[in-house]
């Protein structure tokens, strides 16, 4: 019975090649992929390993069809079959996919359990490609809950393994994941760098589909960066890719992007040609497809080409057709564009109306950011609770690292909430009507969150449990220390900086410095003694 999937034998190399071919076709030609899956099943007969692979490939097809329940059933069946026949490779794959499904559903704790189980099994099997795949899935999960440090860590681990194993297709996907990550956090230069690496690996493997995706992504990234010449270069290259890989929507989007870029470069004739193709794509898609970035590119190009009346009509039509709950950024751009157009034409009342609509949309967006920050903090706590259970089997150093991450994670959430609060306070005097009421309600909500500090209470309990011996030593040495000063001492012993401690506790940096000074005084430390070093030694010295 086969329990390994290494690719060093000719049979396994053939299976590896077959898997890659099916995986590629799933995204560019699902019908062909389905045929290849059936061909594989016919070839291997009742081989359980082939049946497991077939189930997992079929689950990928269900993603495209958005049949989420069917996908889950197929993966669970694959897991059950793998365990029944002791197929450890299949089991690791099924666990990884189950983890990805739960991550997509924001069930982070369950996702972590499945993904860690997959990673553990892949390591036991000494299957490096599976180890990389597990790291990649963990990176995606952590990016969903905005744990930036862990997300990048796992993406880079996956990339390192893929490159060491010479698995260039996997390296291409890892660079693409890192590019999307950096785009999401606003680091366009890093996003471009990794997308170029993704393109390089895709071209080396002659993967036309991955190449087309990377080229199109670079056109979009350069447009966001404002490098119009490069945006034109890669957008034109995207249009020259094999038509088999070009979805009609993305072709239209590329034409619209080129229209705006050429218009800004004062190449009116070429801009007009691409604009007409972009507009045709909108009409071809019909009203059912909804309003998306294709509309905003076309409208912005119309403005740039001084076809202002058409641009206004397009903005108004887009607002009318916009579906609630989808592409709010697009709706904001349309109101902003209309407000600017009306203001330039002297129609102040209309300009004010759309500016007010824009303000209300942005307030709603801020509310969602606050809620997202709270949800992400909750998800991170779930994940860290699971990691705590895992680390309980390890040593004290692992636990301290976990505590450090918990505090830093809370600090990031607090900083995000505080920045939103400051921005709202700043804009409140200029806000009117319903938007002002929404802003005041949001400020009140944030202030309640900051005052209740439920997250800090949980962290306090966690810190006290894991550092009870340290707290006992510290209190015996200096009974006069307050609870807040003891908590600051614990965080210092984890080698956290004052700024990180301040952010995690909703306190100012000056307040933390004052606490440090008070602790030094109460402990009667000599002037030449470093407080951090002293507390770390006190925490780590055996009793």
Short mmCIF file of C-alpha atoms in Angstrom, two decimals:
data_model
loop_
_atom_site.label_atom_id
_atom_site.label_comp_id
_atom_site.label_asym_id
_atom_site.label_seq_id
_atom_site.Cartn_x
_atom_site.Cartn_y
_atom_site.Cartn_z
CA UNK A 1 0.00 0.00 0.00
CA UNK A 2 1.36 3.40 -0.97
CA UNK A 3 2.01 5.83 1.90
CA UNK A 4 4.47 8.20 0.21
CA UNK A 5 4.16 10.57 -2.70
CA UNK A 6 7.81 11.42 -3.36
CA UNK A 7 8.53 12.17 -7.00
CA UNK A 8 11.87 10.42 -7.39
CA UNK A 9 10.51 7.31 -9.18
CA UNK A 10 9.21 7.39 -12.76
CA UNK A 11 5.71 6.33 -11.66
CA UNK A 12 5.53 9.03 -9.02
CA UNK A 13 6.97 11.59 -11.42
CA UNK A 14 4.18 10.73 -13.86
CA UNK A 15 1.59 11.07 -11.10
CA UNK A 16 3.09 14.43 -10.08
CA UNK A 17 2.91 15.67 -13.67
CA UNK A 18 -0.67 14.43 -13.98
CA UNK A 19 -1.64 16.25 -10.78
CA UNK A 20 -0.10 19.52 -12.01
CA UNK A 21 -1.88 19.27 -15.35
CA UNK A 22 -5.27 18.74 -13.70
CA UNK A 23 -4.62 21.55 -11.23
CA UNK A 24 -3.81 23.98 -14.06
CA UNK A 25 -6.85 23.05 -16.14
CA UNK A 26 -9.27 23.39 -13.20
CA UNK A 27 -8.93 27.17 -13.39
CA UNK A 28 -8.59 27.71 -17.12
CA UNK A 29 -10.76 24.90 -18.59
CA UNK A 30 -12.97 23.17 -15.97
CA UNK A 31 -14.57 20.86 -18.55
CA UNK A 32 -11.16 19.56 -19.65
CA UNK A 33 -10.13 19.19 -15.99
CA UNK A 34 -13.21 17.07 -15.32
CA UNK A 35 -12.32 14.86 -18.28
CA UNK A 36 -8.73 14.47 -17.02
CA UNK A 37 -9.96 13.57 -13.52
CA UNK A 38 -12.21 10.86 -14.93
CA UNK A 39 -9.36 9.59 -17.14
CA UNK A 40 -7.13 9.34 -14.06
CA UNK A 41 -9.80 7.41 -12.14
CA UNK A 42 -10.33 5.03 -15.08
CA UNK A 43 -6.58 4.47 -15.37
CA UNK A 44 -6.00 3.66 -11.69
CA UNK A 45 -9.22 1.69 -11.21
CA UNK A 46 -10.11 1.16 -7.56
CA UNK A 47 -6.79 2.42 -6.19
CA UNK A 48 -7.81 4.28 -2.98
CA UNK A 49 -5.03 6.85 -3.41
CA UNK A 50 -6.35 7.79 -6.85
CA UNK A 51 -9.90 7.98 -5.49
CA UNK A 52 -8.76 10.40 -2.78
CA UNK A 53 -6.98 12.58 -5.35
CA UNK A 54 -10.07 12.51 -7.53
CA UNK A 55 -12.32 13.62 -4.67
CA UNK A 56 -10.01 16.51 -3.78
CA UNK A 57 -9.78 17.64 -7.41
CA UNK A 58 -13.56 17.48 -7.72
CA UNK A 59 -13.82 19.62 -4.59
CA UNK A 60 -11.77 22.29 -6.38
CA UNK A 61 -14.27 22.27 -9.25
CA UNK A 62 -17.07 22.86 -6.73
CA UNK A 63 -15.27 26.05 -5.64
CA UNK A 64 -15.66 27.44 -9.16
CA UNK A 65 -19.33 26.48 -9.12
CA UNK A 66 -19.66 28.01 -5.62
CA UNK A 67 -21.17 24.75 -4.30
CA UNK A 68 -19.66 25.11 -0.82
CA UNK A 69 -21.58 22.29 0.87
CA UNK A 70 -20.74 19.88 -1.94
CA UNK A 71 -17.07 20.86 -1.63
CA UNK A 72 -17.08 20.15 2.11
CA UNK A 73 -18.73 16.74 1.63
CA UNK A 74 -16.17 15.70 -0.98
CA UNK A 75 -13.21 16.69 1.23
CA UNK A 76 -14.65 14.95 4.28
CA UNK A 77 -15.17 11.81 2.16
CA UNK A 78 -11.53 12.05 1.00
CA UNK A 79 -10.36 12.33 4.63
CA UNK A 80 -12.44 9.33 5.71
CA UNK A 81 -11.16 7.22 2.80
CA UNK A 82 -7.54 8.22 3.51
CA UNK A 83 -7.79 7.18 7.14
CA UNK A 84 -9.54 3.94 6.27
CA UNK A 85 -6.69 2.88 3.96
CA UNK A 86 -3.86 4.51 5.98
CA UNK A 87 -3.07 6.95 3.14
CA UNK A 88 -1.08 9.51 5.10
CA UNK A 89 -0.39 11.70 2.06
CA UNK A 90 -4.06 11.84 1.17
CA UNK A 91 -4.95 12.50 4.80
CA UNK A 92 -2.53 15.44 4.98
CA UNK A 93 -4.00 16.90 1.77
CA UNK A 94 -7.59 16.49 3.00
CA UNK A 95 -6.78 18.07 6.37
CA UNK A 96 -5.16 21.03 4.61
CA UNK A 97 -8.17 21.61 2.37
CA UNK A 98 -10.54 21.33 5.36
CA UNK A 99 -8.43 23.94 7.13
CA UNK A 100 -8.68 26.23 4.11
CA UNK A 101 -12.47 25.80 4.03
CA UNK A 102 -12.79 26.78 7.70
CA UNK A 103 -10.44 29.75 7.16
CA UNK A 104 -12.67 30.95 4.32
CA UNK A 105 -15.61 30.72 6.73
CA UNK A 106 -13.66 32.73 9.37
CA UNK A 107 -13.61 29.75 11.74
CA UNK A 108 -9.98 30.38 12.59
CA UNK A 109 -9.68 28.06 15.57
CA UNK A 110 -10.95 25.04 13.61
CA UNK A 111 -8.85 26.06 10.61
CA UNK A 112 -5.70 26.14 12.73
CA UNK A 113 -6.38 22.66 14.12
CA UNK A 114 -6.76 21.13 10.66
CA UNK A 115 -3.81 23.02 9.16
CA UNK A 116 -1.45 22.19 12.04
CA UNK A 117 -2.51 18.53 11.80
CA UNK A 118 -1.76 18.62 8.05
CA UNK A 119 1.62 20.26 8.64
CA UNK A 120 2.54 17.71 11.33
CA UNK A 121 1.58 14.79 9.11
CA UNK A 122 3.45 16.20 6.10
CA UNK A 123 6.59 16.56 8.22
CA UNK A 124 6.25 13.00 9.50
CA UNK A 125 5.90 11.82 5.89
CA UNK A 126 9.01 13.89 5.01
CA UNK A 127 6.97 15.29 2.11
CA UNK A 128 8.43 18.76 1.62
CA UNK A 129 5.95 19.91 -1.03
CA UNK A 130 3.07 19.12 1.32
CA UNK A 131 4.87 20.97 4.11
CA UNK A 132 5.10 24.01 1.81
CA UNK A 133 1.42 23.72 0.90
CA UNK A 134 0.46 23.63 4.58
CA UNK A 135 2.58 26.74 5.28
CA UNK A 136 0.94 28.46 2.32
CA UNK A 137 -2.55 27.70 3.65
CA UNK A 138 -1.54 28.90 7.13
CA UNK A 139 -0.30 32.13 5.56
CA UNK A 140 -3.67 32.67 3.90
CA UNK A 141 -5.51 31.94 7.16
CA UNK A 142 -3.42 34.42 9.13
CA UNK A 143 -3.90 37.08 6.44
CA UNK A 144 -7.68 36.69 6.81
CA UNK A 145 -7.46 37.59 10.52
CA UNK A 146 -4.87 40.32 9.81
CA UNK A 147 -2.01 38.69 11.74
CA UNK A 148 0.56 40.21 9.41
CA UNK A 149 3.67 38.80 11.11
CA UNK A 150 2.47 35.19 11.01
CA UNK A 151 1.04 35.52 7.50
CA UNK A 152 4.35 36.67 6.01
CA UNK A 153 6.27 34.10 8.06
CA UNK A 154 4.31 31.16 6.62
CA UNK A 155 4.31 32.51 3.05
CA UNK A 156 8.11 32.86 3.24
CA UNK A 157 8.54 29.37 4.70
CA UNK A 158 6.47 27.95 1.83
CA UNK A 159 8.53 29.91 -0.70
CA UNK A 160 11.83 28.74 0.82
CA UNK A 161 10.78 25.07 0.57
CA UNK A 162 9.45 25.41 -2.97
CA UNK A 163 12.71 27.02 -4.12
CA UNK A 164 14.84 24.41 -2.32
CA UNK A 165 12.83 21.61 -3.93
CA UNK A 166 12.99 23.21 -7.38
CA UNK A 167 9.17 23.42 -7.44
CA UNK A 168 8.90 26.57 -9.54
CA UNK A 169 5.12 26.45 -9.96
CA UNK A 170 4.73 26.49 -6.17
CA UNK A 171 7.29 29.30 -5.88
CA UNK A 172 5.27 31.29 -8.40
CA UNK A 173 2.10 30.86 -6.31
CA UNK A 174 3.95 31.83 -3.11
CA UNK A 175 5.27 35.04 -4.65
CA UNK A 176 1.77 35.82 -5.93
CA UNK A 177 0.40 35.32 -2.40
CA UNK A 178 3.04 37.63 -0.96
CA UNK A 179 2.22 40.19 -3.65
CA UNK A 180 -1.48 40.16 -2.74
CA UNK A 181 -0.57 40.43 0.94
CA UNK A 182 1.60 43.51 0.40
CA UNK A 183 -1.07 45.08 -1.81
CA UNK A 184 -3.64 44.62 0.97
CA UNK A 185 -1.41 46.42 3.47
CA UNK A 186 -0.61 49.23 1.03
CA UNK A 187 3.00 48.29 0.23
CA UNK A 188 2.78 48.60 -3.55
CA UNK A 189 6.54 48.43 -4.18
CA UNK A 190 6.83 45.09 -2.38
CA UNK A 191 3.69 43.84 -4.12
CA UNK A 192 5.25 44.63 -7.51
CA UNK A 193 8.56 42.99 -6.56
CA UNK A 194 6.90 39.70 -5.62
CA UNK A 195 4.58 39.77 -8.64
CA UNK A 196 7.64 40.05 -10.90
CA UNK A 197 9.11 36.97 -9.20
CA UNK A 198 5.82 35.15 -9.65
CA UNK A 199 5.93 36.02 -13.35
CA UNK A 200 9.54 34.85 -13.68
CA UNK A 201 8.77 31.42 -12.24
CA UNK A 202 5.58 31.10 -14.28
CA UNK A 203 7.50 31.82 -17.49
CA UNK A 204 10.24 29.35 -16.55
CA UNK A 205 7.63 26.60 -16.19
CA UNK A 206 5.86 27.64 -19.42
CA UNK A 207 2.64 27.98 -17.43
CA UNK A 208 0.64 30.22 -19.76
CA UNK A 209 -2.25 30.61 -17.33
CA UNK A 210 -0.09 31.71 -14.37
CA UNK A 211 1.90 33.96 -16.73
CA UNK A 212 -1.28 35.68 -17.94
CA UNK A 213 -2.47 36.26 -14.37
CA UNK A 214 0.90 37.70 -13.27
CA UNK A 215 1.13 40.05 -16.27
CA UNK A 216 -2.41 41.32 -15.72
CA UNK A 217 -1.71 41.84 -12.00
CA UNK A 218 1.42 43.86 -12.82
CA UNK A 219 -0.60 46.13 -15.12
CA UNK A 220 -3.02 46.82 -12.26
CA UNK A 221 -0.25 47.30 -9.67
CA UNK A 222 1.69 49.77 -11.81
CA UNK A 223 -1.54 51.71 -12.39
CA UNK A 224 -2.07 51.96 -8.63
CA UNK A 225 1.53 53.07 -8.22
CA UNK A 226 1.09 55.78 -10.86
CA UNK A 227 3.77 54.39 -13.20
CA UNK A 228 1.74 54.89 -16.38
CA UNK A 229 4.39 53.68 -18.84
CA UNK A 230 4.79 50.36 -17.00
CA UNK A 231 1.02 50.07 -16.57
CA UNK A 232 0.64 50.41 -20.34
CA UNK A 233 3.47 47.94 -21.03
CA UNK A 234 2.01 45.14 -18.92
CA UNK A 235 -1.60 45.84 -19.83
CA UNK A 236 -0.71 45.63 -23.53
CA UNK A 237 1.18 42.38 -22.84
CA UNK A 238 -1.88 41.07 -21.04
CA UNK A 239 -4.02 41.64 -24.13
CA UNK A 240 -1.48 39.72 -26.24
CA UNK A 241 -1.75 36.60 -24.07
CA UNK A 242 -3.41 33.49 -25.42
CA UNK A 243 -7.13 34.27 -25.65
CA UNK A 244 -7.91 30.93 -23.98
CA UNK A 245 -6.83 32.41 -20.66
CA UNK A 246 -8.55 35.77 -21.10
CA UNK A 247 -11.95 36.12 -19.48
CA UNK A 248 -14.08 38.68 -21.35
CA UNK A 249 -14.47 40.77 -18.20
CA UNK A 250 -10.72 41.02 -17.64
CA UNK A 251 -10.15 41.90 -21.29
CA UNK A 252 -12.66 44.74 -20.91
CA UNK A 253 -11.02 45.82 -17.65
CA UNK A 254 -7.62 45.88 -19.34
CA UNK A 255 -8.93 48.01 -22.20
CA UNK A 256 -10.50 50.45 -19.71
CA UNK A 257 -7.26 50.63 -17.70
CA UNK A 258 -5.32 51.32 -20.91
CA UNK A 259 -7.84 54.01 -21.88
CA UNK A 260 -7.22 55.88 -18.63
CA UNK A 261 -3.44 55.42 -18.79
CA UNK A 262 -3.19 56.63 -22.42
CA UNK A 263 -5.53 59.55 -21.67
CA UNK A 264 -3.26 60.65 -18.82
CA UNK A 265 -0.29 60.30 -21.16
CA UNK A 266 -2.11 62.63 -23.62
CA UNK A 267 -2.39 59.91 -26.27
CA UNK A 268 -6.01 60.68 -27.05
CA UNK A 269 -6.55 58.57 -30.19
CA UNK A 270 -5.28 55.34 -28.62
CA UNK A 271 -7.16 56.13 -25.42
CA UNK A 272 -10.42 56.56 -27.36
CA UNK A 273 -9.93 53.17 -29.08
CA UNK A 274 -9.43 51.32 -25.81
CA UNK A 275 -12.27 53.23 -24.15
CA UNK A 276 -14.76 52.12 -26.78
CA UNK A 277 -13.75 48.48 -26.22
CA UNK A 278 -14.13 48.94 -22.46
CA UNK A 279 -17.59 50.49 -22.89
CA UNK A 280 -18.63 47.63 -25.19
CA UNK A 281 -17.58 45.17 -22.47
CA UNK A 282 -19.93 46.94 -20.02
CA UNK A 283 -22.85 46.76 -22.42
CA UNK A 284 -22.09 43.14 -23.25
CA UNK A 285 -22.02 42.22 -19.55
CA UNK A 286 -25.47 43.69 -19.05
CA UNK A 287 -27.03 45.11 -15.91
CA UNK A 288 -27.12 41.74 -14.13
CA UNK A 289 -23.34 41.67 -13.72
CA UNK A 290 -23.45 44.70 -11.48
CA UNK A 291 -21.10 47.67 -11.17
CA UNK A 292 -17.36 47.14 -10.74
CA UNK A 293 -13.94 48.68 -11.35
CA UNK A 294 -14.49 48.49 -15.11
CA UNK A 295 -17.10 51.26 -14.72
CA UNK A 296 -14.82 53.54 -12.69
CA UNK A 297 -11.93 53.13 -15.15
CA UNK A 298 -14.22 53.99 -18.08
CA UNK A 299 -15.81 56.97 -16.29
CA UNK A 300 -12.40 58.30 -15.21
CA UNK A 301 -11.14 57.96 -18.81
CA UNK A 302 -14.20 59.87 -20.07
CA UNK A 303 -13.42 62.69 -17.64
CA UNK A 304 -9.76 62.70 -18.67
CA UNK A 305 -10.81 62.88 -22.34
CA UNK A 306 -13.13 65.81 -21.48
CA UNK A 307 -16.27 63.83 -22.35
CA UNK A 308 -17.76 65.10 -19.12
CA UNK A 309 -21.45 64.75 -19.97
CA UNK A 310 -20.95 61.05 -20.81
CA UNK A 311 -18.91 60.57 -17.64
CA UNK A 312 -21.68 62.10 -15.53
CA UNK A 313 -24.31 59.86 -17.15
CA UNK A 314 -22.11 56.84 -16.53
CA UNK A 315 -21.57 57.71 -12.86
CA UNK A 316 -25.33 58.23 -12.37
CA UNK A 317 -26.18 54.98 -14.14
CA UNK A 318 -23.57 53.12 -12.10
CA UNK A 319 -25.01 54.46 -8.81
CA UNK A 320 -28.50 53.41 -9.94
CA UNK A 321 -27.41 49.88 -10.85
CA UNK A 322 -25.09 49.36 -7.90
CA UNK A 323 -26.07 46.37 -5.78
CA UNK A 324 -26.11 46.92 -2.03
CA UNK A 325 -23.29 45.20 -0.17
CA UNK A 326 -21.00 44.85 -3.20
CA UNK A 327 -17.96 46.90 -4.27
CA UNK A 328 -18.55 49.82 -1.92
CA UNK A 329 -15.22 51.31 -2.96
CA UNK A 330 -16.59 51.60 -6.50
CA UNK A 331 -19.72 53.37 -5.23
CA UNK A 332 -17.57 55.81 -3.24
CA UNK A 333 -15.49 56.59 -6.35
CA UNK A 334 -18.66 57.30 -8.33
CA UNK A 335 -20.09 59.73 -5.76
CA UNK A 336 -16.69 61.41 -5.47
CA UNK A 337 -16.39 61.71 -9.25
CA UNK A 338 -19.89 63.16 -9.55
CA UNK A 339 -19.31 65.63 -6.73
CA UNK A 340 -16.16 66.87 -8.47
CA UNK A 341 -17.89 67.15 -11.86
CA UNK A 342 -20.89 69.06 -10.46
CA UNK A 343 -18.61 71.41 -8.50
CA UNK A 344 -16.60 72.23 -11.64
CA UNK A 345 -19.83 72.94 -13.52
CA UNK A 346 -21.08 75.25 -10.75
CA UNK A 347 -23.95 72.98 -9.66
CA UNK A 348 -23.14 73.36 -5.97
CA UNK A 349 -26.31 71.77 -4.59
CA UNK A 350 -25.77 68.56 -6.61
CA UNK A 351 -22.08 68.54 -5.69
CA UNK A 352 -22.98 68.89 -1.98
CA UNK A 353 -25.53 66.04 -2.24
CA UNK A 354 -22.98 63.60 -3.62
CA UNK A 355 -20.33 64.77 -1.17
CA UNK A 356 -22.77 64.05 1.65
CA UNK A 357 -23.48 60.60 0.20
CA UNK A 358 -19.74 60.01 0.05
CA UNK A 359 -19.32 61.06 3.70
CA UNK A 360 -22.06 58.67 4.82
CA UNK A 361 -20.50 55.81 2.86
CA UNK A 362 -17.13 56.50 4.46
CA UNK A 363 -18.69 56.54 7.92
CA UNK A 364 -20.26 53.16 7.19
CA UNK A 365 -16.85 51.96 6.01
CA UNK A 366 -15.23 53.15 9.25
CA UNK A 367 -17.92 51.36 11.26
CA UNK A 368 -17.12 48.17 9.39
CA UNK A 369 -13.41 48.69 10.06
CA UNK A 370 -14.12 49.00 13.77
CA UNK A 371 -16.22 45.85 13.70
CA UNK A 372 -13.58 44.08 11.62
CA UNK A 373 -10.91 45.07 14.13
CA UNK A 374 -13.03 43.58 16.90
CA UNK A 375 -13.76 40.42 14.92
CA UNK A 376 -10.10 40.02 13.98
CA UNK A 377 -9.10 40.42 17.61
CA UNK A 378 -11.63 37.73 18.56
CA UNK A 379 -10.33 35.43 15.80
CA UNK A 380 -6.75 35.97 16.91
CA UNK A 381 -7.72 35.11 20.47
CA UNK A 382 -9.31 31.87 19.23
CA UNK A 383 -6.15 31.03 17.30
CA UNK A 384 -3.91 31.90 20.20
CA UNK A 385 -6.05 29.82 22.56
CA UNK A 386 -5.44 26.84 20.27
CA UNK A 387 -1.74 27.63 20.06
CA UNK A 388 -1.66 27.86 23.83
CA UNK A 389 -2.99 24.32 24.08
CA UNK A 390 -0.33 23.18 21.62
CA UNK A 391 2.46 25.08 23.34
CA UNK A 392 1.48 23.69 26.76
CA UNK A 393 3.32 20.56 25.65
CA UNK A 394 6.44 22.59 24.85
CA UNK A 395 8.85 24.54 27.01
CA UNK A 396 8.62 27.90 28.77
CA UNK A 397 10.39 29.73 25.97
CA UNK A 398 7.67 28.68 23.48
CA UNK A 399 4.99 29.91 25.89
CA UNK A 400 6.73 33.26 26.31
CA UNK A 401 6.87 33.66 22.53
CA UNK A 402 3.15 32.92 22.39
CA UNK A 403 2.43 35.51 25.11
CA UNK A 404 4.52 38.06 23.27
CA UNK A 405 2.51 37.47 20.08
CA UNK A 406 -0.77 37.74 21.97
CA UNK A 407 0.18 41.14 23.38
CA UNK A 408 1.53 42.42 20.04
CA UNK A 409 -1.63 41.20 18.30
CA UNK A 410 -3.74 43.12 20.80
CA UNK A 411 -1.53 46.18 20.33
CA UNK A 412 -2.16 46.13 16.56
CA UNK A 413 -5.92 45.94 17.10
CA UNK A 414 -5.82 48.75 19.66
CA UNK A 415 -3.73 50.95 17.37
CA UNK A 416 -6.16 50.43 14.50
CA UNK A 417 -9.18 51.31 16.67
CA UNK A 418 -7.41 54.37 18.11
CA UNK A 419 -6.46 55.66 14.64
CA UNK A 420 -10.07 55.33 13.45
CA UNK A 421 -11.22 57.14 16.61
CA UNK A 422 -8.75 59.99 16.02
CA UNK A 423 -9.79 60.36 12.38
CA UNK A 424 -13.49 60.52 13.32
CA UNK A 425 -12.81 63.12 16.03
CA UNK A 426 -10.86 65.19 13.50
CA UNK A 427 -13.60 65.15 10.84
CA UNK A 428 -16.62 65.48 13.18
CA UNK A 429 -16.74 69.34 13.15
CA UNK A 430 -17.06 69.34 9.33
CA UNK A 431 -19.71 66.59 9.24
CA UNK A 432 -23.42 67.38 8.97
CA UNK A 433 -26.78 65.61 9.06
CA UNK A 434 -27.06 61.84 9.27
CA UNK A 435 -23.33 61.43 8.67
CA UNK A 436 -22.65 63.43 11.86
CA UNK A 437 -25.02 61.22 13.88
CA UNK A 438 -23.33 58.07 12.53
CA UNK A 439 -19.91 59.51 13.35
CA UNK A 440 -20.92 60.37 16.94
CA UNK A 441 -22.45 56.92 17.45
CA UNK A 442 -19.26 55.31 16.15
CA UNK A 443 -17.10 57.44 18.45
CA UNK A 444 -19.28 56.38 21.38
CA UNK A 445 -18.94 52.71 20.39
CA UNK A 446 -15.15 52.99 20.19
CA UNK A 447 -14.96 54.75 23.54
CA UNK A 448 -17.01 51.98 25.16
CA UNK A 449 -14.72 49.34 23.65
CA UNK A 450 -11.64 51.19 24.89
CA UNK A 451 -13.08 51.65 28.38
CA UNK A 452 -14.39 48.10 28.85
CA UNK A 453 -11.04 46.53 27.85
CA UNK A 454 -12.39 42.96 27.78
CA UNK A 455 -9.40 41.89 25.69
CA UNK A 456 -7.01 43.29 28.29
CA UNK A 457 -8.76 41.35 31.05
CA UNK A 458 -8.28 38.10 29.10
CA UNK A 459 -4.63 38.92 28.47
CA UNK A 460 -4.15 39.77 32.15
CA UNK A 461 -5.51 36.36 33.14
CA UNK A 462 -3.29 34.66 30.57
CA UNK A 463 -0.20 36.54 31.77
CA UNK A 464 -0.95 35.86 35.44
CA UNK A 465 -1.44 32.12 34.82
CA UNK A 466 1.76 31.69 32.83
CA UNK A 467 3.94 33.94 35.03
CA UNK A 468 2.58 33.22 38.49
CA UNK A 469 6.03 32.27 39.81
CA UNK A 470 7.58 35.44 38.40
CA UNK A 471 4.77 37.55 39.91
CA UNK A 472 5.30 35.84 43.25
CA UNK A 473 9.06 36.60 43.23
CA UNK A 474 8.44 40.17 42.15
CA UNK A 475 5.80 40.78 44.82
CA UNK A 476 8.01 39.33 47.57
CA UNK A 477 10.85 41.58 46.47
CA UNK A 478 8.62 44.63 46.37
CA UNK A 479 5.08 44.35 47.84
CA UNK A 480 4.42 48.02 47.00
CA UNK A 481 4.08 47.36 43.24
CA UNK A 482 0.58 48.07 41.90
CA UNK A 483 -1.29 45.55 39.64
CA UNK A 484 -0.63 47.79 36.63
CA UNK A 485 3.08 47.99 37.43
CA UNK A 486 3.23 44.20 37.80
CA UNK A 487 1.61 43.80 34.38
CA UNK A 488 4.12 46.24 32.88
CA UNK A 489 6.93 44.21 34.49
CA UNK A 490 5.63 40.97 32.94
CA UNK A 491 5.51 42.58 29.50
CA UNK A 492 9.01 44.01 29.95
CA UNK A 493 10.22 40.50 30.90
CA UNK A 494 8.88 39.33 27.51
CA UNK A 495 11.33 41.84 25.98
CA UNK A 496 8.56 44.05 24.58
CA UNK A 497 9.35 47.69 23.81
CA UNK A 498 7.63 50.49 25.73
CA UNK A 499 5.73 51.55 22.61
CA UNK A 500 4.33 48.02 22.14
CA UNK A 501 3.33 47.85 25.81
CA UNK A 502 1.60 51.23 25.56
CA UNK A 503 -0.40 50.23 22.50
CA UNK A 504 -1.49 46.93 24.06
CA UNK A 505 -2.75 48.70 27.21
CA UNK A 506 -4.46 51.74 25.59
CA UNK A 507 -1.94 53.96 27.42
CA UNK A 508 0.42 56.66 26.24
CA UNK A 509 4.13 56.08 25.83
CA UNK A 510 4.79 58.70 28.52
CA UNK A 511 2.58 56.77 30.97
CA UNK A 512 4.57 53.57 30.39
CA UNK A 513 7.84 55.47 30.87
CA UNK A 514 6.43 56.80 34.15
CA UNK A 515 5.54 53.25 35.26
CA UNK A 516 9.06 52.06 34.40
CA UNK A 517 10.54 54.87 36.47
CA UNK A 518 8.26 54.01 39.42
CA UNK A 519 9.18 50.30 39.20
CA UNK A 520 12.90 51.12 39.20
CA UNK A 521 12.43 53.31 42.25
CA UNK A 522 10.38 50.73 44.19
CA UNK A 523 12.84 47.94 43.34
CA UNK A 524 15.71 50.27 44.36
CA UNK A 525 17.78 49.34 41.34
CA UNK A 526 21.23 50.94 41.02
CA UNK A 527 21.53 53.54 38.26
CA UNK A 528 23.70 51.27 36.13
CA UNK A 529 21.26 48.31 36.19
CA UNK A 530 19.13 47.77 33.10
CA UNK A 531 15.48 47.22 34.11
CA UNK A 532 14.70 44.92 31.15
CA UNK A 533 17.72 42.71 31.82
CA UNK A 534 16.92 42.58 35.53
CA UNK A 535 13.30 41.50 34.95
CA UNK A 536 14.22 38.93 32.29
CA UNK A 537 16.77 37.39 34.68
CA UNK A 538 14.23 37.37 37.50
CA UNK A 539 11.68 35.63 35.23
CA UNK A 540 14.05 33.00 33.83
CA UNK A 541 16.32 32.18 36.77
CA UNK A 542 15.33 28.80 38.28
CA UNK A 543 13.99 29.02 41.83
#
